PDB file of C-alpha atoms in Angstrom:
ATOM      1  CA  GLN A 206       0.682  19.632  39.803  1.00 72.00           C
ATOM      2  CA  PRO A 207      -0.382  16.000  40.582  1.00 81.00           C
ATOM      3  CA  CYS A 208      -3.781  16.712  39.036  1.00 86.00           C
ATOM      4  CA  TRP A 209      -2.219  18.156  35.913  1.00 86.00           C
ATOM      5  CA  SER A 210       0.216  15.246  35.694  1.00 86.00           C
ATOM      6  CA  GLU A 211      -2.566  12.663  35.912  1.00 87.00           C
ATOM      7  CA  TYR A 212      -4.722  14.562  33.423  1.00 85.00           C
ATOM      8  CA  LEU A 213      -1.976  14.981  30.829  1.00 86.00           C
ATOM      9  CA  THR A 214      -0.704  11.413  31.274  1.00 87.00           C
ATOM     10  CA  THR A 215      -4.199  10.051  30.661  1.00 87.00           C
ATOM     11  CA  ARG A 216      -4.581  12.200  27.570  1.00 85.00           C
ATOM     12  CA  ILE A 217      -1.253  10.998  26.186  1.00 86.00           C
ATOM     13  CA  GLU A 218      -2.019   7.352  26.954  1.00 84.00           C
ATOM     14  CA  GLN A 219      -5.383   7.665  25.182  1.00 79.00           C
ATOM     15  CA  ASN A 220      -3.757   9.395  22.193  1.00 79.00           C
ATOM     16  CA  MET A 221      -5.874  12.511  22.793  1.00 80.00           C
ATOM     17  CA  ILE A 222      -3.120  14.965  23.652  1.00 81.00           C
ATOM     18  CA  VAL A 223      -3.169  16.818  20.315  1.00 79.00           C
ATOM     19  CA  ASN A 224      -5.498  19.844  20.630  1.00 78.00           C
ATOM     20  CA  CYS A 225      -5.890  19.050  24.336  1.00 83.00           C
ATOM     21  CA  THR A 226      -7.413  21.919  26.326  1.00 85.00           C
ATOM     22  CA  CYS A 227      -7.524  22.968  29.977  1.00 85.00           C
ATOM     23  CA  PRO A 228      -9.740  20.597  32.051  1.00 83.00           C
ATOM     24  CA  ILE A 229     -11.822  23.576  33.236  1.00 82.00           C
ATOM     25  CA  SER A 230     -14.818  23.559  30.873  1.00 77.00           C
ATOM     26  CA  GLU A 231     -14.920  27.340  30.447  1.00 82.00           C
ATOM     27  CA  CYS A 232     -11.223  27.548  29.547  1.00 84.00           C
ATOM     28  CA  ARG A 233     -10.140  26.733  25.980  1.00 84.00           C
ATOM     29  CA  ALA A 234      -6.414  27.306  26.536  1.00 86.00           C
ATOM     30  CA  GLN A 235      -4.086  24.548  25.306  1.00 85.00           C
ATOM     31  CA  PRO A 236      -1.054  23.441  27.339  1.00 86.00           C
ATOM     32  CA  THR A 237       2.221  24.126  25.558  1.00 87.00           C
ATOM     33  CA  THR A 238       4.940  21.569  24.929  1.00 87.00           C
ATOM     34  CA  ALA A 239       7.181  23.288  27.485  1.00 89.00           C
ATOM     35  CA  PHE A 240       4.427  23.115  30.097  1.00 88.00           C
ATOM     36  CA  ILE A 241       3.724  19.419  29.426  1.00 86.00           C
ATOM     37  CA  CYS A 242       7.418  18.517  29.628  1.00 87.00           C
ATOM     38  CA  SER A 243       7.734  20.411  32.922  1.00 88.00           C
ATOM     39  CA  ILE A 244       4.773  18.499  34.412  1.00 85.00           C
ATOM     40  CA  ILE A 245       5.448  14.971  33.095  1.00 86.00           C
ATOM     41  CA  SER A 246       8.538  13.324  34.571  1.00 84.00           C
ATOM     42  CA  SER A 247       8.234   9.907  32.884  1.00 86.00           C
ATOM     43  CA  LYS A 248      10.531   9.598  29.852  1.00 88.00           C
ATOM     44  CA  GLU A 249       8.266   6.911  28.421  1.00 89.00           C
ATOM     45  CA  ILE A 250       5.214   9.179  28.543  1.00 87.00           C
ATOM     46  CA  ILE A 251       7.180  12.069  27.041  1.00 89.00           C
ATOM     47  CA  ALA A 252       8.320   9.771  24.210  1.00 90.00           C
ATOM     48  CA  LYS A 253       4.671   8.883  23.499  1.00 88.00           C
ATOM     49  CA  TYR A 254       3.815  12.589  23.532  1.00 88.00           C
ATOM     50  CA  GLU A 255       6.545  13.364  21.003  1.00 88.00           C
ATOM     51  CA  LYS A 256       5.327  10.546  18.761  1.00 86.00           C
ATOM     52  CA  ALA A 257       1.798  11.936  18.951  1.00 86.00           C
ATOM     53  CA  LEU A 258       3.058  15.383  17.945  1.00 86.00           C
ATOM     54  CA  LEU A 259       4.958  13.904  14.986  1.00 86.00           C
ATOM     55  CA  ARG A 260       1.979  11.828  13.922  1.00 84.00           C
ATOM     56  CA  GLY A 261      -0.299  14.860  14.107  1.00 82.00           C
ATOM     57  CA  TYR A 262       2.154  16.951  12.084  1.00 84.00           C
ATOM     58  CA  VAL A 263       2.404  14.338   9.303  1.00 82.00           C
ATOM     59  CA  GLU A 264      -1.374  13.969   9.132  1.00 78.00           C
ATOM     60  CA  CYS A 265      -1.780  17.750   8.796  1.00 78.00           C
ATOM     61  CA  CYS A 266       0.745  18.048   5.945  1.00 78.00           C
ATOM     62  CA  SER A 267      -0.695  17.105   2.559  1.00 74.00           C
ATOM     63  CA  ASN A 268       2.801  16.541   1.126  1.00 78.00           C
ATOM     64  CA  LEU A 269       3.848  14.040   3.820  1.00 82.00           C
ATOM     65  CA  THR A 270       2.835  10.440   4.426  1.00 81.00           C
ATOM     66  CA  TRP A 271       4.041   7.322   6.259  1.00 83.00           C
ATOM     67  CA  CYS A 272       5.739   4.417   4.524  1.00 84.00           C
ATOM     68  CA  THR A 273       3.118   1.692   3.941  1.00 80.00           C
ATOM     69  CA  ASN A 274       5.457  -1.306   4.133  1.00 81.00           C
ATOM     70  CA  PRO A 275       3.302  -4.091   5.703  1.00 75.00           C
ATOM     71  CA  GLN A 276       6.406  -5.454   7.426  1.00 78.00           C
ATOM     72  CA  GLY A 277       6.588  -2.230   9.441  1.00 79.00           C
ATOM     73  CA  CYS A 278       8.492   0.989   8.799  1.00 83.00           C
ATOM     74  CA  ASP A 279       8.347   4.352  10.599  1.00 83.00           C
ATOM     75  CA  GLN A 280       9.853   6.397   7.770  1.00 87.00           C
ATOM     76  CA  ILE A 281       8.112   9.605   6.618  1.00 85.00           C
ATOM     77  CA  LEU A 282       7.863  10.066   2.849  1.00 84.00           C
ATOM     78  CA  LEU A 283       7.691  13.335   0.920  1.00 80.00           C
ATOM     79  CA  LYS A 284       5.149  13.514  -1.903  1.00 73.00           C
ATOM     80  CA  ASP A 285       7.233  15.336  -4.501  1.00 65.00           C
ATOM     81  CA  GLY A 286       4.637  15.201  -7.270  1.00 53.00           C
ATOM     82  CA  LEU A 287       6.861  13.109  -9.544  1.00 45.00           C
ATOM     83  CA  GLY A 288       4.501  10.120  -9.736  1.00 48.00           C
ATOM     84  CA  TYR A 289       2.183   7.876  -7.825  1.00 56.00           C
ATOM     85  CA  GLY A 290       4.851   6.705  -5.399  1.00 64.00           C
ATOM     86  CA  ALA A 291       8.479   6.709  -4.385  1.00 66.00           C
ATOM     87  CA  ALA A 292      10.895   4.260  -2.830  1.00 76.00           C
ATOM     88  CA  CYS A 293      11.380   4.585   0.917  1.00 83.00           C
ATOM     89  CA  SER A 294      14.977   5.567   1.720  1.00 82.00           C
ATOM     90  CA  LYS A 295      14.902   3.286   4.770  1.00 86.00           C
ATOM     91  CA  CYS A 296      13.301   0.027   3.568  1.00 85.00           C
ATOM     92  CA  SER A 297      13.045   0.618  -0.234  1.00 82.00           C
ATOM     93  CA  TRP A 298       9.295  -0.113  -0.196  1.00 83.00           C
ATOM     94  CA  ILE A 299       7.352   1.804  -2.870  1.00 82.00           C
ATOM     95  CA  SER A 300       4.104   3.308  -1.563  1.00 80.00           C
ATOM     96  CA  CYS A 301       1.173   4.754  -3.504  1.00 79.00           C
ATOM     97  CA  PHE A 302       0.477   8.402  -2.618  1.00 74.00           C
ATOM     98  CA  ASN A 303      -3.006   8.543  -4.153  1.00 70.00           C
ATOM     99  CA  CYS A 304      -4.931   5.687  -2.511  1.00 69.00           C
ATOM    100  CA  ASN A 305      -4.980   3.393   0.532  1.00 63.00           C
ATOM    101  CA  PHE A 306      -3.497   0.391  -1.286  1.00 70.00           C
ATOM    102  CA  PRO A 307      -0.302  -0.556   0.613  1.00 72.00           C
ATOM    103  CA  GLU A 308       2.104  -0.341  -2.340  1.00 76.00           C
ATOM    104  CA  ALA A 309       2.556   1.299  -5.721  1.00 78.00           C
ATOM    105  CA  HIS A 310       0.565  -0.671  -8.304  1.00 75.00           C
ATOM    106  CA  TYR A 311       1.544   0.648 -11.756  1.00 71.00           C
ATOM    107  CA  PRO A 312       0.236   0.032 -14.423  1.00 72.00           C
ATOM    108  CA  ALA A 313      -3.080  -0.618 -12.578  1.00 74.00           C
ATOM    109  CA  SER A 314      -4.851   2.592 -11.584  1.00 70.00           C
ATOM    110  CA  CYS A 315      -5.995   3.481  -8.058  1.00 69.00           C
ATOM    111  CA  SER A 316      -9.567   2.978  -9.258  1.00 63.00           C
ATOM    112  CA  HIS A 317      -8.727  -0.581 -10.284  1.00 65.00           C
ATOM    113  CA  MET A 318      -7.326  -1.370  -6.838  1.00 66.00           C
ATOM    114  CA  SER A 319     -10.475  -0.211  -5.037  1.00 61.00           C
ATOM    115  CA  HIS A 320     -12.992  -1.946  -7.314  1.00 62.00           C
ATOM    116  CA  MET A 321     -14.193  -5.353  -6.082  1.00 63.00           C
ATOM    117  CA  THR A 322     -16.603  -7.658  -7.890  1.00 60.00           C
ATOM    118  CA  CYS A 323     -18.774 -10.436  -6.475  1.00 64.00           C
ATOM    119  CA  ALA A 324     -17.933 -13.703  -8.265  1.00 55.00           C
ATOM    120  CA  LYS A 325     -21.513 -14.972  -7.820  1.00 62.00           C
ATOM    121  CA  CYS A 326     -23.731 -12.078  -8.953  1.00 67.00           C
ATOM    122  CA  ASN A 327     -21.111  -9.823 -10.599  1.00 63.00           C
ATOM    123  CA  HIS A 328     -22.051  -6.899  -8.329  1.00 67.00           C
ATOM    124  CA  GLY A 329     -19.344  -4.236  -8.221  1.00 65.00           C
ATOM    125  CA  PHE A 330     -18.566  -2.240  -5.107  1.00 65.00           C
ATOM    126  CA  CYS A 331     -15.824  -0.078  -3.606  1.00 60.00           C
ATOM    127  CA  TRP A 332     -13.869  -1.914  -0.914  1.00 55.00           C
ATOM    128  CA  ARG A 333     -13.113   1.340   0.899  1.00 55.00           C
ATOM    129  CA  CYS A 334     -16.662   2.697   1.310  1.00 57.00           C
ATOM    130  CA  LEU A 335     -18.570  -0.541   0.477  1.00 58.00           C
ATOM    131  CA  LYS A 336     -20.997   1.419  -1.709  1.00 61.00           C
ATOM    132  CA  PRO A 337     -22.087   0.148  -5.157  1.00 68.00           C
ATOM    133  CA  TRP A 338     -19.614   0.960  -7.911  1.00 61.00           C
ATOM    134  CA  ARG A 339     -22.476   2.413  -9.925  1.00 60.00           C
ATOM    135  CA  PRO A 340     -23.361   5.234 -10.283  1.00 58.00           C
ATOM    136  CA  ALA A 341     -20.828   7.040  -8.083  1.00 52.00           C
ATOM    137  CA  HIS A 342     -17.980   4.683  -9.011  1.00 49.00           C
ATOM    138  CA  LYS A 343     -18.925   4.087 -12.673  1.00 45.00           C
ATOM    139  CA  ASP A 344     -19.847   0.409 -12.476  1.00 38.00           C
ATOM    140  CA  TYR A 345     -18.775  -1.742 -15.421  1.00 38.00           C
ATOM    141  CA  TYR A 346     -21.063  -4.691 -14.690  1.00 37.00           C
ATOM    142  CA  ASN A 347     -24.735  -5.299 -14.108  1.00 37.00           C
ATOM    143  CA  CYS A 348     -26.304  -7.805 -11.661  1.00 33.00           C
ATOM    144  CA  SER A 349     -29.314  -8.241 -13.980  1.00 34.00           C
ATOM    145  CA  ALA A 350     -27.112  -9.435 -16.865  1.00 33.00           C
ATOM    146  CA  MET A 351     -27.640 -12.836 -18.465  1.00 30.00           C
ATOM    147  CA  VAL A 352     -26.311 -15.874 -16.591  1.00 41.00           C
ATOM    148  CA  SER A 353     -24.003 -16.746 -19.462  1.00 53.00           C
ATOM    149  CA  LYS A 354     -22.374 -13.323 -19.318  1.00 60.00           C
ATOM    150  CA  ALA A 355     -22.026 -13.583 -15.544  1.00 61.00           C
ATOM    151  CA  ALA A 356     -20.360 -16.995 -15.926  1.00 63.00           C
ATOM    152  CA  TRP A 357     -17.999 -15.574 -18.555  1.00 65.00           C
ATOM    153  CA  GLN A 358     -17.092 -12.658 -16.297  1.00 74.00           C
ATOM    154  CA  GLU A 359     -16.452 -15.019 -13.391  1.00 75.00           C
ATOM    155  CA  LYS A 360     -14.164 -17.237 -15.500  1.00 72.00           C
ATOM    156  CA  ARG A 361     -12.319 -14.168 -16.821  1.00 78.00           C
ATOM    157  CA  PHE A 362     -11.827 -12.872 -13.292  1.00 83.00           C
ATOM    158  CA  GLN A 363     -10.515 -16.246 -12.094  1.00 80.00           C
ATOM    159  CA  ASP A 364      -7.999 -16.406 -14.954  1.00 80.00           C
ATOM    160  CA  TYR A 365      -6.583 -12.955 -14.285  1.00 86.00           C
ATOM    161  CA  ASN A 366      -6.676 -13.489 -10.528  1.00 87.00           C
ATOM    162  CA  GLU A 367      -4.692 -16.740 -10.819  1.00 85.00           C
ATOM    163  CA  ARG A 368      -2.072 -15.039 -12.991  1.00 87.00           C
ATOM    164  CA  CYS A 369      -1.832 -12.110 -10.585  1.00 90.00           C
ATOM    165  CA  THR A 370      -1.484 -14.436  -7.586  1.00 90.00           C
ATOM    166  CA  PHE A 371       1.193 -16.481  -9.363  1.00 89.00           C
ATOM    167  CA  HIS A 372       3.331 -13.397 -10.033  1.00 91.00           C
ATOM    168  CA  HIS A 373       2.951 -12.227  -6.433  1.00 91.00           C
ATOM    169  CA  HIS A 374       4.158 -15.624  -5.183  1.00 90.00           C
ATOM    170  CA  ALA A 375       7.021 -15.570  -7.679  1.00 90.00           C
ATOM    171  CA  ARG A 376       7.959 -12.120  -6.399  1.00 91.00           C
ATOM    172  CA  GLU A 377       8.029 -13.448  -2.823  1.00 90.00           C
ATOM    173  CA  PHE A 378      10.310 -16.279  -4.011  1.00 90.00           C
ATOM    174  CA  ALA A 379      12.703 -13.757  -5.584  1.00 91.00           C
ATOM    175  CA  MET A 380      12.770 -11.762  -2.330  1.00 90.00           C
ATOM    176  CA  SER A 381      13.470 -14.922  -0.319  1.00 90.00           C
ATOM    177  CA  LEU A 382      16.215 -15.934  -2.751  1.00 89.00           C
ATOM    178  CA  ARG A 383      17.836 -12.504  -2.470  1.00 89.00           C
ATOM    179  CA  ASN A 384      17.856 -12.773   1.328  1.00 88.00           C
ATOM    180  CA  ARG A 385      19.491 -16.204   1.188  1.00 87.00           C
ATOM    181  CA  VAL A 386      22.118 -15.045  -1.298  1.00 85.00           C
ATOM    182  CA  SER A 387      22.824 -11.984   0.870  1.00 84.00           C
ATOM    183  CA  SER A 388      23.580 -14.197   3.885  1.00 82.00           C
ATOM    184  CA  ILE A 389      25.835 -16.447   1.798  1.00 80.00           C
ATOM    185  CA  SER A 390      27.754 -13.532   0.271  1.00 71.00           C
ATOM    186  CA  GLU A 391      28.753 -12.360   3.755  1.00 71.00           C
ATOM    187  CA  MET A 392      30.685 -15.587   4.402  1.00 69.00           C
ATOM    188  CA  PRO A 393      34.490 -15.407   4.042  1.00 66.00           C
ATOM    189  CA  LYS A 394      36.187 -16.829   0.935  1.00 63.00           C
ATOM    190  CA  ILE A 395      32.989 -16.471  -1.094  1.00 66.00           C
ATOM    191  CA  ARG A 396      33.418 -14.565  -4.344  1.00 70.00           C
ATOM    192  CA  THR A 397      31.194 -11.581  -4.922  1.00 74.00           C
ATOM    193  CA  LEU A 398      27.576 -12.409  -5.713  1.00 79.00           C
ATOM    194  CA  THR A 399      26.492  -8.885  -6.591  1.00 83.00           C
ATOM    195  CA  PHE A 400      25.286  -9.959 -10.021  1.00 86.00           C
ATOM    196  CA  VAL A 401      22.961 -12.537  -8.436  1.00 87.00           C
ATOM    197  CA  LEU A 402      21.553  -9.954  -6.013  1.00 88.00           C
ATOM    198  CA  ASP A 403      20.953  -7.544  -8.912  1.00 90.00           C
ATOM    199  CA  ALA A 404      19.157 -10.295 -10.812  1.00 91.00           C
ATOM    200  CA  CYS A 405      16.923 -11.007  -7.817  1.00 91.00           C
ATOM    201  CA  LYS A 406      16.028  -7.319  -7.502  1.00 92.00           C
ATOM    202  CA  MET A 407      15.173  -7.230 -11.207  1.00 93.00           C
ATOM    203  CA  LEU A 408      13.000 -10.329 -10.756  1.00 93.00           C
ATOM    204  CA  GLU A 409      11.123  -8.689  -7.878  1.00 93.00           C
ATOM    205  CA  GLN A 410      10.375  -5.584  -9.952  1.00 92.00           C
ATOM    206  CA  ALA A 411       9.371  -7.555 -13.047  1.00 94.00           C
ATOM    207  CA  ARG A 412       7.023  -9.836 -11.093  1.00 93.00           C
ATOM    208  CA  LYS A 413       5.430  -6.798  -9.449  1.00 92.00           C
ATOM    209  CA  VAL A 414       4.759  -5.144 -12.830  1.00 92.00           C
ATOM    210  CA  LEU A 415       3.391  -8.417 -14.239  1.00 92.00           C
ATOM    211  CA  ALA A 416       1.058  -8.859 -11.260  1.00 92.00           C
ATOM    212  CA  TYR A 417      -0.469  -5.398 -11.563  1.00 91.00           C
ATOM    213  CA  SER A 418      -0.567  -5.679 -15.355  1.00 90.00           C
ATOM    214  CA  CYS A 419      -3.138  -8.431 -14.777  1.00 88.00           C
ATOM    215  CA  VAL A 420      -5.298  -5.946 -12.862  1.00 88.00           C
ATOM    216  CA  TYR A 421      -4.853  -3.342 -15.597  1.00 88.00           C
ATOM    217  CA  SER A 422      -5.722  -5.819 -18.362  1.00 86.00           C
ATOM    218  CA  TYR A 423      -8.792  -7.113 -16.529  1.00 85.00           C
ATOM    219  CA  TYR A 424     -10.400  -3.670 -16.308  1.00 83.00           C
ATOM    220  CA  ASN A 425      -9.197  -2.183 -19.604  1.00 80.00           C
ATOM    221  CA  GLN A 426     -12.010  -1.985 -22.163  1.00 67.00           C
ATOM    222  CA  ASP A 427      -9.942  -0.602 -25.093  1.00 67.00           C
ATOM    223  CA  THR A 428      -9.422  -3.611 -27.388  1.00 66.00           C
ATOM    224  CA  GLU A 429      -6.899  -1.866 -29.640  1.00 68.00           C
ATOM    225  CA  SER A 430      -4.600  -0.759 -26.822  1.00 73.00           C
ATOM    226  CA  MET A 431      -5.013  -4.122 -25.069  1.00 75.00           C
ATOM    227  CA  ASP A 432      -3.404  -5.933 -28.005  1.00 73.00           C
ATOM    228  CA  ILE A 433      -0.242  -3.889 -27.472  1.00 81.00           C
ATOM    229  CA  VAL A 434      -0.355  -4.308 -23.698  1.00 82.00           C
ATOM    230  CA  GLU A 435      -0.799  -8.079 -23.959  1.00 80.00           C
ATOM    231  CA  GLN A 436       2.136  -8.334 -26.385  1.00 80.00           C
ATOM    232  CA  GLN A 437       4.399  -6.321 -24.096  1.00 87.00           C
ATOM    233  CA  THR A 438       3.248  -8.293 -21.044  1.00 87.00           C
ATOM    234  CA  GLU A 439       3.884 -11.608 -22.810  1.00 83.00           C
ATOM    235  CA  SER A 440       7.369 -10.469 -23.820  1.00 86.00           C
ATOM    236  CA  LEU A 441       8.186  -9.335 -20.284  1.00 90.00           C
ATOM    237  CA  GLU A 442       6.882 -12.605 -18.835  1.00 87.00           C
ATOM    238  CA  LEU A 443       8.993 -14.694 -21.232  1.00 84.00           C
ATOM    239  CA  HIS A 444      12.183 -12.781 -20.341  1.00 89.00           C
ATOM    240  CA  THR A 445      11.336 -12.870 -16.624  1.00 90.00           C
ATOM    241  CA  ASN A 446      10.810 -16.632 -16.708  1.00 84.00           C
ATOM    242  CA  ALA A 447      14.131 -17.028 -18.513  1.00 84.00           C
ATOM    243  CA  LEU A 448      15.893 -14.924 -15.859  1.00 87.00           C
TER     244      LEU A 448
END
């Protein structure tokens, strides 16, 4: 039993307990959960084992995923097929189910969020695999293009990037404001501030859409549809600034 205990504990500590087999090389039998729990007496090690089982189960299920909130959240989300993401019931963070970007990014597509461009030579590449965007990723730019075109592309990128960054910072401000108002509203003799909290939530959502609209507009090549998008974006930005 001491040998088994040390073996299983090491496997759990190294996060290699899932699909663990008997230490005898000729034996491919896997220890059951009941057997592991009867051997391991440490509650801490058992807790790690249970987490490993849960993590393995989620990774094996195509309709399950973890919440991607960068602040930290252990909630499991169900991919119900109703869109690119859904709000976490625990922290309200909206994750994207189709790519590795940490949050839902509508109206920008998943392809937009993985496409990076060098500001110096205009070379496009995928940030996930680091391979050239062309031909596998359908590159939109060419490193052998004229210098004037490269300079124009760089300036265009900087403009959209600055707008996107501004809206992200404005969104963070709205989140900070909502937190401050929430703490004030809990004080006695303070009238309800629900309408202010609702306004802050609306600001957060609007700034998020505006930020990712910059990504969408930067990559969209359809001039006719872009006129409509730019008009709608301008209208939303005007109302958001007023709010």
